Amino acid sequence: MYKNLEIWKESVRLIKAIYKAADTLPRSEDFNLKSQLKRAVISVALNIAEGKRRQSAKDFAHFLNLSIASLSEVNAILDICLELDYLKNIDEFNNTIEILSKRINKLRNKLIENK
């Protein structure tokens, strides 16, 4: 079950932190950066959950790739928010994203090796 995966739990913790940060963005970004940031971070957890339910390791690995791509999207949006002075410090997010990406990638590689 996906809820038992540590990467899923970590992704949910990231969702909570990103949502708090997103809610500090200007109202003018409600349907732009704020919305995109929330969708991207949610996609990380959803792809882990969907992939875990798939029938093959190859399919699960594919969905883990999508999770990693979503983390890259979150990172890029945070960089844009920093450039626009909407957020002051994203170092903690960057560290969390890097660690989570590595953990997801490690599981993905194991799945590919064992197929």
CSV table of N, CA, C and O in Angstrom, one decimal:
chain,number,residue,atom,x,y,z
A,1,MET,N,0.8,-1.2,0.0
A,1,MET,CA,0.0,0.0,0.0
A,1,MET,C,0.9,1.2,0.0
A,1,MET,O,1.9,1.3,0.7
A,2,TYR,N,0.5,2.2,-0.8
A,2,TYR,CA,1.3,3.4,-0.9
A,2,TYR,C,1.5,4.2,0.4
A,2,TYR,O,2.5,4.9,0.6
A,3,LYS,N,0.5,4.1,1.3
A,3,LYS,CA,0.6,4.9,2.5
A,3,LYS,C,1.7,4.4,3.4
A,3,LYS,O,2.1,5.2,4.3
A,4,ASN,N,2.2,3.2,3.2
A,4,ASN,CA,3.3,2.7,4.0
A,4,ASN,C,4.7,3.1,3.4
A,4,ASN,O,5.7,2.9,4.1
A,5,LEU,N,4.7,3.7,2.2
A,5,LEU,CA,6.0,4.1,1.6
A,5,LEU,C,6.5,5.4,2.3
A,5,LEU,O,5.7,6.4,2.4
A,6,GLU,N,7.7,5.4,2.7
A,6,GLU,CA,8.3,6.6,3.3
A,6,GLU,C,8.3,7.8,2.3
A,6,GLU,O,8.1,8.9,2.7
A,7,ILE,N,8.5,7.5,1.0
A,7,ILE,CA,8.5,8.6,0.1
A,7,ILE,C,7.2,9.2,-0.1
A,7,ILE,O,7.1,10.4,-0.3
A,8,TRP,N,6.1,8.5,0.1
A,8,TRP,CA,4.8,9.0,0.1
A,8,TRP,C,4.6,9.9,1.3
A,8,TRP,O,4.1,11.0,1.2
A,9,LYS,N,5.0,9.4,2.5
A,9,LYS,CA,4.8,10.2,3.7
A,9,LYS,C,5.6,11.5,3.6
A,9,LYS,O,5.1,12.6,4.0
A,10,GLU,N,6.8,11.4,3.0
A,10,GLU,CA,7.7,12.6,2.9
A,10,GLU,C,7.0,13.6,1.9
A,10,GLU,O,7.1,14.8,2.1
A,11,SER,N,6.4,13.1,0.8
A,11,SER,CA,5.7,13.9,-0.1
A,11,SER,C,4.5,14.7,0.5
A,11,SER,O,4.3,15.8,0.2
A,12,VAL,N,3.9,14.0,1.4
A,12,VAL,CA,2.7,14.7,2.1
A,12,VAL,C,3.2,15.8,3.0
A,12,VAL,O,2.6,16.9,3.1
A,13,ARG,N,4.3,15.5,3.7
A,13,ARG,CA,4.9,16.6,4.5
A,13,ARG,C,5.3,17.8,3.6
A,13,ARG,O,5.1,19.0,4.0
A,14,LEU,N,5.9,17.5,2.5
A,14,LEU,CA,6.2,18.6,1.5
A,14,LEU,C,5.0,19.4,1.1
A,14,LEU,O,5.0,20.6,1.0
A,15,ILE,N,3.9,18.6,0.8
A,15,ILE,CA,2.7,19.3,0.4
A,15,ILE,C,2.2,20.3,1.5
A,15,ILE,O,1.9,21.4,1.1
A,16,LYS,N,2.3,19.9,2.7
A,16,LYS,CA,1.8,20.8,3.8
A,16,LYS,C,2.7,22.0,3.8
A,16,LYS,O,2.2,23.1,4.0
A,17,ALA,N,4.0,21.9,3.7
A,17,ALA,CA,4.9,23.0,3.8
A,17,ALA,C,4.7,23.9,2.6
A,17,ALA,O,4.7,25.2,2.7
A,18,ILE,N,4.6,23.3,1.4
A,18,ILE,CA,4.4,24.1,0.2
A,18,ILE,C,3.1,24.9,0.2
A,18,ILE,O,3.0,26.1,-0.2
A,19,TYR,N,2.0,24.2,0.7
A,19,TYR,CA,0.7,24.9,0.8
A,19,TYR,C,0.8,26.2,1.7
A,19,TYR,O,0.3,27.2,1.3
A,20,LYS,N,1.5,26.0,2.8
A,20,LYS,CA,1.7,27.2,3.7
A,20,LYS,C,2.4,28.3,3.0
A,20,LYS,O,2.0,29.5,3.0
A,21,ALA,N,3.5,28.0,2.2
A,21,ALA,CA,4.3,29.0,1.5
A,21,ALA,C,3.4,29.6,0.4
A,21,ALA,O,3.4,30.8,0.2
A,22,ALA,N,2.7,28.7,-0.3
A,22,ALA,CA,1.9,29.2,-1.4
A,22,ALA,C,0.8,30.2,-1.0
A,22,ALA,O,0.5,31.2,-1.7
A,23,ASP,N,0.3,30.0,0.2
A,23,ASP,CA,-0.7,30.9,0.7
A,23,ASP,C,-0.2,32.2,1.1
A,23,ASP,O,-1.0,33.2,1.3
A,24,THR,N,1.1,32.4,1.1
A,24,THR,CA,1.7,33.7,1.3
A,24,THR,C,1.9,34.5,0.0
A,24,THR,O,2.2,35.7,0.1
A,25,LEU,N,1.7,33.9,-1.1
A,25,LEU,CA,1.9,34.6,-2.4
A,25,LEU,C,0.7,35.6,-2.6
A,25,LEU,O,-0.3,35.4,-2.0
A,26,PRO,N,1.0,36.6,-3.4
A,26,PRO,CA,0.0,37.6,-3.6
A,26,PRO,C,-1.3,37.1,-4.2
A,26,PRO,O,-1.2,36.1,-5.0
A,27,ARG,N,-2.4,37.7,-3.9
A,27,ARG,CA,-3.7,37.2,-4.5
A,27,ARG,C,-3.7,37.3,-6.0
A,27,ARG,O,-4.4,36.5,-6.7
A,28,SER,N,-2.9,38.2,-6.6
A,28,SER,CA,-2.8,38.2,-8.0
A,28,SER,C,-2.2,36.9,-8.6
A,28,SER,O,-2.4,36.7,-9.8
A,29,GLU,N,-1.6,36.1,-7.8
A,29,GLU,CA,-1.1,34.8,-8.3
A,29,GLU,C,-1.9,33.6,-8.0
A,29,GLU,O,-1.5,32.5,-8.2
A,30,ASP,N,-3.2,33.9,-7.5
A,30,ASP,CA,-4.1,32.8,-7.1
A,30,ASP,C,-4.3,31.8,-8.2
A,30,ASP,O,-4.3,30.6,-8.0
A,31,PHE,N,-4.4,32.3,-9.4
A,31,PHE,CA,-4.7,31.4,-10.6
A,31,PHE,C,-3.5,31.2,-11.5
A,31,PHE,O,-3.6,30.6,-12.5
A,32,ASN,N,-2.3,31.6,-11.0
A,32,ASN,CA,-1.1,31.4,-11.7
A,32,ASN,C,-0.1,30.6,-10.9
A,32,ASN,O,-0.2,29.4,-10.8
A,33,LEU,N,0.9,31.3,-10.3
A,33,LEU,CA,2.0,30.6,-9.6
A,33,LEU,C,1.4,29.8,-8.4
A,33,LEU,O,1.8,28.6,-8.2
A,34,LYS,N,0.5,30.3,-7.7
A,34,LYS,CA,0.0,29.6,-6.5
A,34,LYS,C,-0.7,28.3,-6.9
A,34,LYS,O,-0.4,27.3,-6.3
A,35,SER,N,-1.6,28.4,-7.9
A,35,SER,CA,-2.3,27.3,-8.3
A,35,SER,C,-1.4,26.2,-8.9
A,35,SER,O,-1.5,25.0,-8.6
A,36,GLN,N,-0.4,26.7,-9.7
A,36,GLN,CA,0.5,25.7,-10.4
A,36,GLN,C,1.4,25.1,-9.4
A,36,GLN,O,1.7,23.9,-9.5
A,37,LEU,N,1.9,25.8,-8.4
A,37,LEU,CA,2.7,25.3,-7.3
A,37,LEU,C,2.0,24.2,-6.5
A,37,LEU,O,2.5,23.1,-6.3
A,38,LYS,N,0.7,24.4,-6.2
A,38,LYS,CA,0.0,23.5,-5.4
A,38,LYS,C,-0.3,22.2,-6.3
A,38,LYS,O,-0.2,21.1,-5.8
A,39,ARG,N,-0.6,22.4,-7.6
A,39,ARG,CA,-0.9,21.2,-8.4
A,39,ARG,C,0.4,20.4,-8.6
A,39,ARG,O,0.3,19.2,-8.6
A,40,ALA,N,1.5,21.1,-8.8
A,40,ALA,CA,2.7,20.3,-9.0
A,40,ALA,C,3.1,19.5,-7.7
A,40,ALA,O,3.5,18.3,-7.9
A,41,VAL,N,3.0,20.1,-6.6
A,41,VAL,CA,3.4,19.3,-5.4
A,41,VAL,C,2.4,18.2,-5.1
A,41,VAL,O,2.8,17.1,-4.6
A,42,ILE,N,1.2,18.4,-5.3
A,42,ILE,CA,0.2,17.3,-5.2
A,42,ILE,C,0.5,16.2,-6.1
A,42,ILE,O,0.3,15.0,-5.8
A,43,SER,N,0.9,16.5,-7.3
A,43,SER,CA,1.2,15.5,-8.3
A,43,SER,C,2.3,14.5,-7.9
A,43,SER,O,2.3,13.3,-8.3
A,44,VAL,N,3.2,15.0,-7.0
A,44,VAL,CA,4.3,14.1,-6.5
A,44,VAL,C,3.6,12.9,-5.8
A,44,VAL,O,3.9,11.7,-6.1
A,45,ALA,N,2.8,13.2,-4.8
A,45,ALA,CA,2.2,12.2,-4.0
A,45,ALA,C,1.2,11.3,-4.8
A,45,ALA,O,1.1,10.1,-4.7
A,46,LEU,N,0.4,12.0,-5.7
A,46,LEU,CA,-0.6,11.2,-6.5
A,46,LEU,C,0.1,10.2,-7.4
A,46,LEU,O,-0.4,9.1,-7.6
A,47,ASN,N,1.2,10.6,-8.0
A,47,ASN,CA,1.9,9.7,-8.9
A,47,ASN,C,2.5,8.5,-8.1
A,47,ASN,O,2.5,7.4,-8.6
A,48,ILE,N,3.0,8.8,-6.9
A,48,ILE,CA,3.5,7.7,-6.1
A,48,ILE,C,2.4,6.7,-5.8
A,48,ILE,O,2.5,5.5,-5.9
A,49,ALA,N,1.2,7.3,-5.4
A,49,ALA,CA,0.1,6.4,-5.0
A,49,ALA,C,-0.4,5.6,-6.2
A,49,ALA,O,-0.7,4.4,-6.2
A,50,GLU,N,-0.6,6.3,-7.4
A,50,GLU,CA,-1.1,5.6,-8.6
A,50,GLU,C,-0.1,4.6,-9.0
A,50,GLU,O,-0.5,3.4,-9.4
A,51,GLY,N,1.2,4.9,-9.0
A,51,GLY,CA,2.2,3.9,-9.5
A,51,GLY,C,2.2,2.7,-8.6
A,51,GLY,O,2.4,1.6,-9.1
A,52,LYS,N,2.1,2.9,-7.3
A,52,LYS,CA,2.1,1.7,-6.4
A,52,LYS,C,1.0,0.7,-6.7
A,52,LYS,O,1.1,-0.5,-6.5
A,53,ARG,N,-0.1,1.2,-7.2
A,53,ARG,CA,-1.3,0.4,-7.5
A,53,ARG,C,-1.2,-0.3,-8.8
A,53,ARG,O,-2.0,-1.2,-9.2
A,54,ARG,N,-0.2,0.0,-9.6
A,54,ARG,CA,0.0,-0.6,-10.9
A,54,ARG,C,0.4,-2.0,-10.8
A,54,ARG,O,1.0,-2.4,-9.8
A,55,GLN,N,0.2,-2.8,-11.8
A,55,GLN,CA,0.5,-4.2,-11.8
A,55,GLN,C,2.0,-4.6,-12.0
A,55,GLN,O,2.4,-5.7,-11.7
A,56,SER,N,2.8,-3.7,-12.6
A,56,SER,CA,4.1,-4.1,-12.9
A,56,SER,C,5.1,-3.1,-12.3
A,56,SER,O,4.8,-1.9,-12.1
A,57,ALA,N,6.3,-3.6,-12.0
A,57,ALA,CA,7.4,-2.7,-11.6
A,57,ALA,C,7.7,-1.6,-12.6
A,57,ALA,O,8.0,-0.5,-12.3
A,58,LYS,N,7.6,-2.0,-13.9
A,58,LYS,CA,7.9,-1.0,-15.0
A,58,LYS,C,6.9,0.1,-14.9
A,58,LYS,O,7.3,1.3,-15.0
A,59,ASP,N,5.6,-0.2,-14.7
A,59,ASP,CA,4.6,0.9,-14.6
A,59,ASP,C,4.9,1.8,-13.3
A,59,ASP,O,4.8,3.0,-13.4
A,60,PHE,N,5.2,1.1,-12.2
A,60,PHE,CA,5.5,1.9,-11.0
A,60,PHE,C,6.7,2.8,-11.2
A,60,PHE,O,6.6,4.0,-10.9
A,61,ALA,N,7.7,2.3,-11.9
A,61,ALA,CA,8.9,3.1,-12.2
A,61,ALA,C,8.5,4.3,-13.0
A,61,ALA,O,9.1,5.4,-12.8
A,62,HIS,N,7.6,4.1,-14.0
A,62,HIS,CA,7.2,5.2,-14.8
A,62,HIS,C,6.5,6.3,-14.0
A,62,HIS,O,6.8,7.5,-14.2
A,63,PHE,N,5.7,5.9,-13.1
A,63,PHE,CA,5.0,6.9,-12.2
A,63,PHE,C,6.0,7.6,-11.3
A,63,PHE,O,5.8,8.8,-10.9
A,64,LEU,N,7.0,6.9,-10.8
A,64,LEU,CA,8.0,7.5,-10.0
A,64,LEU,C,8.8,8.6,-10.8
A,64,LEU,O,9.2,9.6,-10.3
A,65,ASN,N,9.0,8.3,-12.1
A,65,ASN,CA,9.6,9.3,-13.0
A,65,ASN,C,8.8,10.6,-13.0
A,65,ASN,O,9.3,11.7,-13.0
A,66,LEU,N,7.5,10.4,-13.1
A,66,LEU,CA,6.6,11.5,-13.1
A,66,LEU,C,6.6,12.3,-11.8
A,66,LEU,O,6.6,13.5,-11.8
A,67,SER,N,6.8,11.6,-10.7
A,67,SER,CA,6.9,12.3,-9.4
A,67,SER,C,8.2,13.1,-9.4
A,67,SER,O,8.2,14.2,-8.9
A,68,ILE,N,9.3,12.6,-9.9
A,68,ILE,CA,10.5,13.3,-9.9
A,68,ILE,C,10.4,14.5,-10.8
A,68,ILE,O,10.9,15.6,-10.5
A,69,ALA,N,9.7,14.4,-11.9
A,69,ALA,CA,9.5,15.5,-12.8
A,69,ALA,C,8.6,16.6,-12.1
A,69,ALA,O,8.9,17.8,-12.3
A,70,SER,N,7.6,16.2,-11.4
A,70,SER,CA,6.8,17.1,-10.6
A,70,SER,C,7.6,17.9,-9.6
A,70,SER,O,7.4,19.1,-9.3
A,71,LEU,N,8.6,17.2,-8.9
A,71,LEU,CA,9.5,17.8,-8.0
A,71,LEU,C,10.3,18.9,-8.7
A,71,LEU,O,10.5,20.0,-8.1
A,72,SER,N,10.7,18.6,-9.9
A,72,SER,CA,11.5,19.6,-10.7
A,72,SER,C,10.6,20.8,-11.0
A,72,SER,O,11.1,22.0,-10.9
A,73,GLU,N,9.4,20.6,-11.3
A,73,GLU,CA,8.5,21.7,-11.5
A,73,GLU,C,8.3,22.5,-10.3
A,73,GLU,O,8.3,23.8,-10.3
A,74,VAL,N,8.1,21.9,-9.1
A,74,VAL,CA,8.0,22.6,-7.8
A,74,VAL,C,9.2,23.5,-7.6
A,74,VAL,O,9.1,24.6,-7.3
A,75,ASN,N,10.4,22.9,-7.8
A,75,ASN,CA,11.6,23.6,-7.7
A,75,ASN,C,11.7,24.8,-8.6
A,75,ASN,O,12.1,25.9,-8.1
A,76,ALA,N,11.3,24.7,-9.8
A,76,ALA,CA,11.4,25.8,-10.8
A,76,ALA,C,10.4,26.9,-10.4
A,76,ALA,O,10.7,28.1,-10.4
A,77,ILE,N,9.2,26.5,-9.9
A,77,ILE,CA,8.2,27.5,-9.5
A,77,ILE,C,8.7,28.3,-8.3
A,77,ILE,O,8.6,29.5,-8.2
A,78,LEU,N,9.3,27.6,-7.3
A,78,LEU,CA,9.9,28.2,-6.2
A,78,LEU,C,11.0,29.2,-6.6
A,78,LEU,O,11.1,30.3,-6.0
A,79,ASP,N,11.8,28.8,-7.5
A,79,ASP,CA,12.9,29.7,-8.0
A,79,ASP,C,12.3,31.0,-8.6
A,79,ASP,O,12.8,32.1,-8.4
A,80,ILE,N,11.2,30.8,-9.4
A,80,ILE,CA,10.5,32.0,-9.9
A,80,ILE,C,10.0,32.9,-8.8
A,80,ILE,O,10.1,34.1,-8.9
A,81,CYS,N,9.4,32.2,-7.8
A,81,CYS,CA,8.8,33.0,-6.7
A,81,CYS,C,9.9,33.8,-6.0
A,81,CYS,O,9.7,34.9,-5.5
A,82,LEU,N,11.1,33.2,-5.9
A,82,LEU,CA,12.2,33.8,-5.2
A,82,LEU,C,12.7,35.0,-6.1
A,82,LEU,O,12.9,36.1,-5.6
A,83,GLU,N,12.7,34.8,-7.4
A,83,GLU,CA,13.2,35.9,-8.3
A,83,GLU,C,12.2,37.1,-8.3
A,83,GLU,O,12.6,38.2,-8.5
A,84,LEU,N,10.9,36.8,-8.1
A,84,LEU,CA,9.9,37.8,-8.0
A,84,LEU,C,9.7,38.4,-6.6
A,84,LEU,O,8.8,39.3,-6.4
A,85,ASP,N,10.6,38.0,-5.7
A,85,ASP,CA,10.5,38.4,-4.3
A,85,ASP,C,9.2,38.1,-3.6
A,85,ASP,O,8.8,38.8,-2.7
A,86,TYR,N,8.6,37.0,-4.1
A,86,TYR,CA,7.4,36.5,-3.4
A,86,TYR,C,7.7,35.7,-2.2
A,86,TYR,O,7.0,35.6,-1.2
A,87,LEU,N,8.8,35.0,-2.3
A,87,LEU,CA,9.4,34.2,-1.2
A,87,LEU,C,10.8,34.7,-0.9
A,87,LEU,O,11.5,35.0,-1.8
A,88,LYS,N,11.2,34.6,0.4
A,88,LYS,CA,12.5,35.1,0.7
A,88,LYS,C,13.5,34.1,0.8
A,88,LYS,O,14.7,34.3,0.6
A,89,ASN,N,13.2,32.9,1.2
A,89,ASN,CA,14.1,31.8,1.4
A,89,ASN,C,13.5,30.5,1.0
A,89,ASN,O,12.5,30.1,1.6
A,90,ILE,N,14.1,29.8,0.1
A,90,ILE,CA,13.6,28.5,-0.4
A,90,ILE,C,14.6,27.4,-0.2
A,90,ILE,O,14.5,26.3,-0.6
A,91,ASP,N,15.7,27.7,0.6
A,91,ASP,CA,16.7,26.7,0.8
A,91,ASP,C,16.2,25.4,1.4
A,91,ASP,O,16.6,24.3,1.0
A,92,GLU,N,15.3,25.5,2.4
A,92,GLU,CA,14.8,24.3,3.1
A,92,GLU,C,14.0,23.5,2.1
A,92,GLU,O,14.1,22.3,2.1
A,93,PHE,N,13.2,24.2,1.3
A,93,PHE,CA,12.4,23.4,0.2
A,93,PHE,C,13.4,22.8,-0.7
A,93,PHE,O,13.2,21.6,-1.1
A,94,ASN,N,14.4,23.5,-1.2
A,94,ASN,CA,15.4,22.9,-2.1
A,94,ASN,C,16.0,21.6,-1.5
A,94,ASN,O,16.2,20.6,-2.2
A,95,ASN,N,16.4,21.7,-0.3
A,95,ASN,CA,17.0,20.5,0.4
A,95,ASN,C,16.1,19.4,0.4
A,95,ASN,O,16.4,18.2,0.1
A,96,THR,N,14.8,19.6,0.8
A,96,THR,CA,13.8,18.6,0.9
A,96,THR,C,13.5,18.0,-0.4
A,96,THR,O,13.4,16.7,-0.6
A,97,ILE,N,13.4,18.8,-1.4
A,97,ILE,CA,13.2,18.3,-2.8
A,97,ILE,C,14.3,17.5,-3.3
A,97,ILE,O,14.1,16.4,-3.9
A,98,GLU,N,15.5,17.9,-3.0
A,98,GLU,CA,16.7,17.1,-3.5
A,98,GLU,C,16.7,15.7,-2.8
A,98,GLU,O,16.9,14.7,-3.5
A,99,ILE,N,16.5,15.7,-1.5
A,99,ILE,CA,16.5,14.4,-0.8
A,99,ILE,C,15.4,13.5,-1.2
A,99,ILE,O,15.6,12.3,-1.5
A,100,LEU,N,14.2,14.1,-1.4
A,100,LEU,CA,13.1,13.3,-1.8
A,100,LEU,C,13.3,12.8,-3.2
A,100,LEU,O,13.0,11.6,-3.5
A,101,SER,N,13.8,13.6,-4.1
A,101,SER,CA,14.1,13.2,-5.5
A,101,SER,C,15.1,12.0,-5.5
A,101,SER,O,14.9,11.0,-6.2
A,102,LYS,N,16.1,12.1,-4.7
A,102,LYS,CA,17.1,11.0,-4.6
A,102,LYS,C,16.5,9.7,-4.1
A,102,LYS,O,16.8,8.6,-4.6
A,103,ARG,N,15.6,9.8,-3.1
A,103,ARG,CA,14.9,8.6,-2.5
A,103,ARG,C,14.0,8.0,-3.6
A,103,ARG,O,13.9,6.8,-3.7
A,104,ILE,N,13.3,8.8,-4.2
A,104,ILE,CA,12.3,8.3,-5.3
A,104,ILE,C,13.2,7.6,-6.4
A,104,ILE,O,12.8,6.5,-6.9
A,105,ASN,N,14.2,8.3,-6.8
A,105,ASN,CA,15.1,7.8,-7.9
A,105,ASN,C,15.7,6.4,-7.4
A,105,ASN,O,15.8,5.5,-8.3
A,106,LYS,N,16.1,6.3,-6.2
A,106,LYS,CA,16.7,5.1,-5.7
A,106,LYS,C,15.7,3.9,-5.8
A,106,LYS,O,16.0,2.8,-6.2
A,107,LEU,N,14.4,4.2,-5.4
A,107,LEU,CA,13.4,3.2,-5.5
A,107,LEU,C,13.1,2.8,-7.0
A,107,LEU,O,13.0,1.7,-7.3
A,108,ARG,N,13.1,3.8,-7.8
A,108,ARG,CA,12.9,3.6,-9.2
A,108,ARG,C,14.0,2.7,-9.8
A,108,ARG,O,13.7,1.8,-10.6
A,109,ASN,N,15.2,3.0,-9.5
A,109,ASN,CA,16.3,2.2,-10.0
A,109,ASN,C,16.2,0.8,-9.5
A,109,ASN,O,16.5,-0.2,-10.3
A,110,LYS,N,15.8,0.6,-8.3
A,110,LYS,CA,15.6,-0.8,-7.8
A,110,LYS,C,14.5,-1.5,-8.6
A,110,LYS,O,14.7,-2.7,-8.9
A,111,LEU,N,13.5,-0.9,-8.8
A,111,LEU,CA,12.4,-1.5,-9.6
A,111,LEU,C,12.9,-1.9,-11.0
A,111,LEU,O,12.5,-2.9,-11.5
A,112,ILE,N,13.6,-1.0,-11.6
A,112,ILE,CA,14.2,-1.3,-13.0
A,112,ILE,C,15.1,-2.5,-12.9
A,112,ILE,O,15.1,-3.3,-13.8
A,113,GLU,N,16.0,-2.5,-11.9
A,113,GLU,CA,17.0,-3.6,-11.8
A,113,GLU,C,16.3,-4.9,-11.6
A,113,GLU,O,16.8,-5.9,-12.1
A,114,ASN,N,15.2,-4.9,-10.9
A,114,ASN,CA,14.6,-6.2,-10.5
A,114,ASN,C,13.5,-6.7,-11.4
A,114,ASN,O,12.8,-7.7,-11.2
A,115,LYS,N,13.3,-6.0,-12.5
A,115,LYS,CA,12.2,-6.4,-13.4
A,115,LYS,C,12.6,-7.6,-14.2
A,115,LYS,O,13.0,-8.5,-14.4
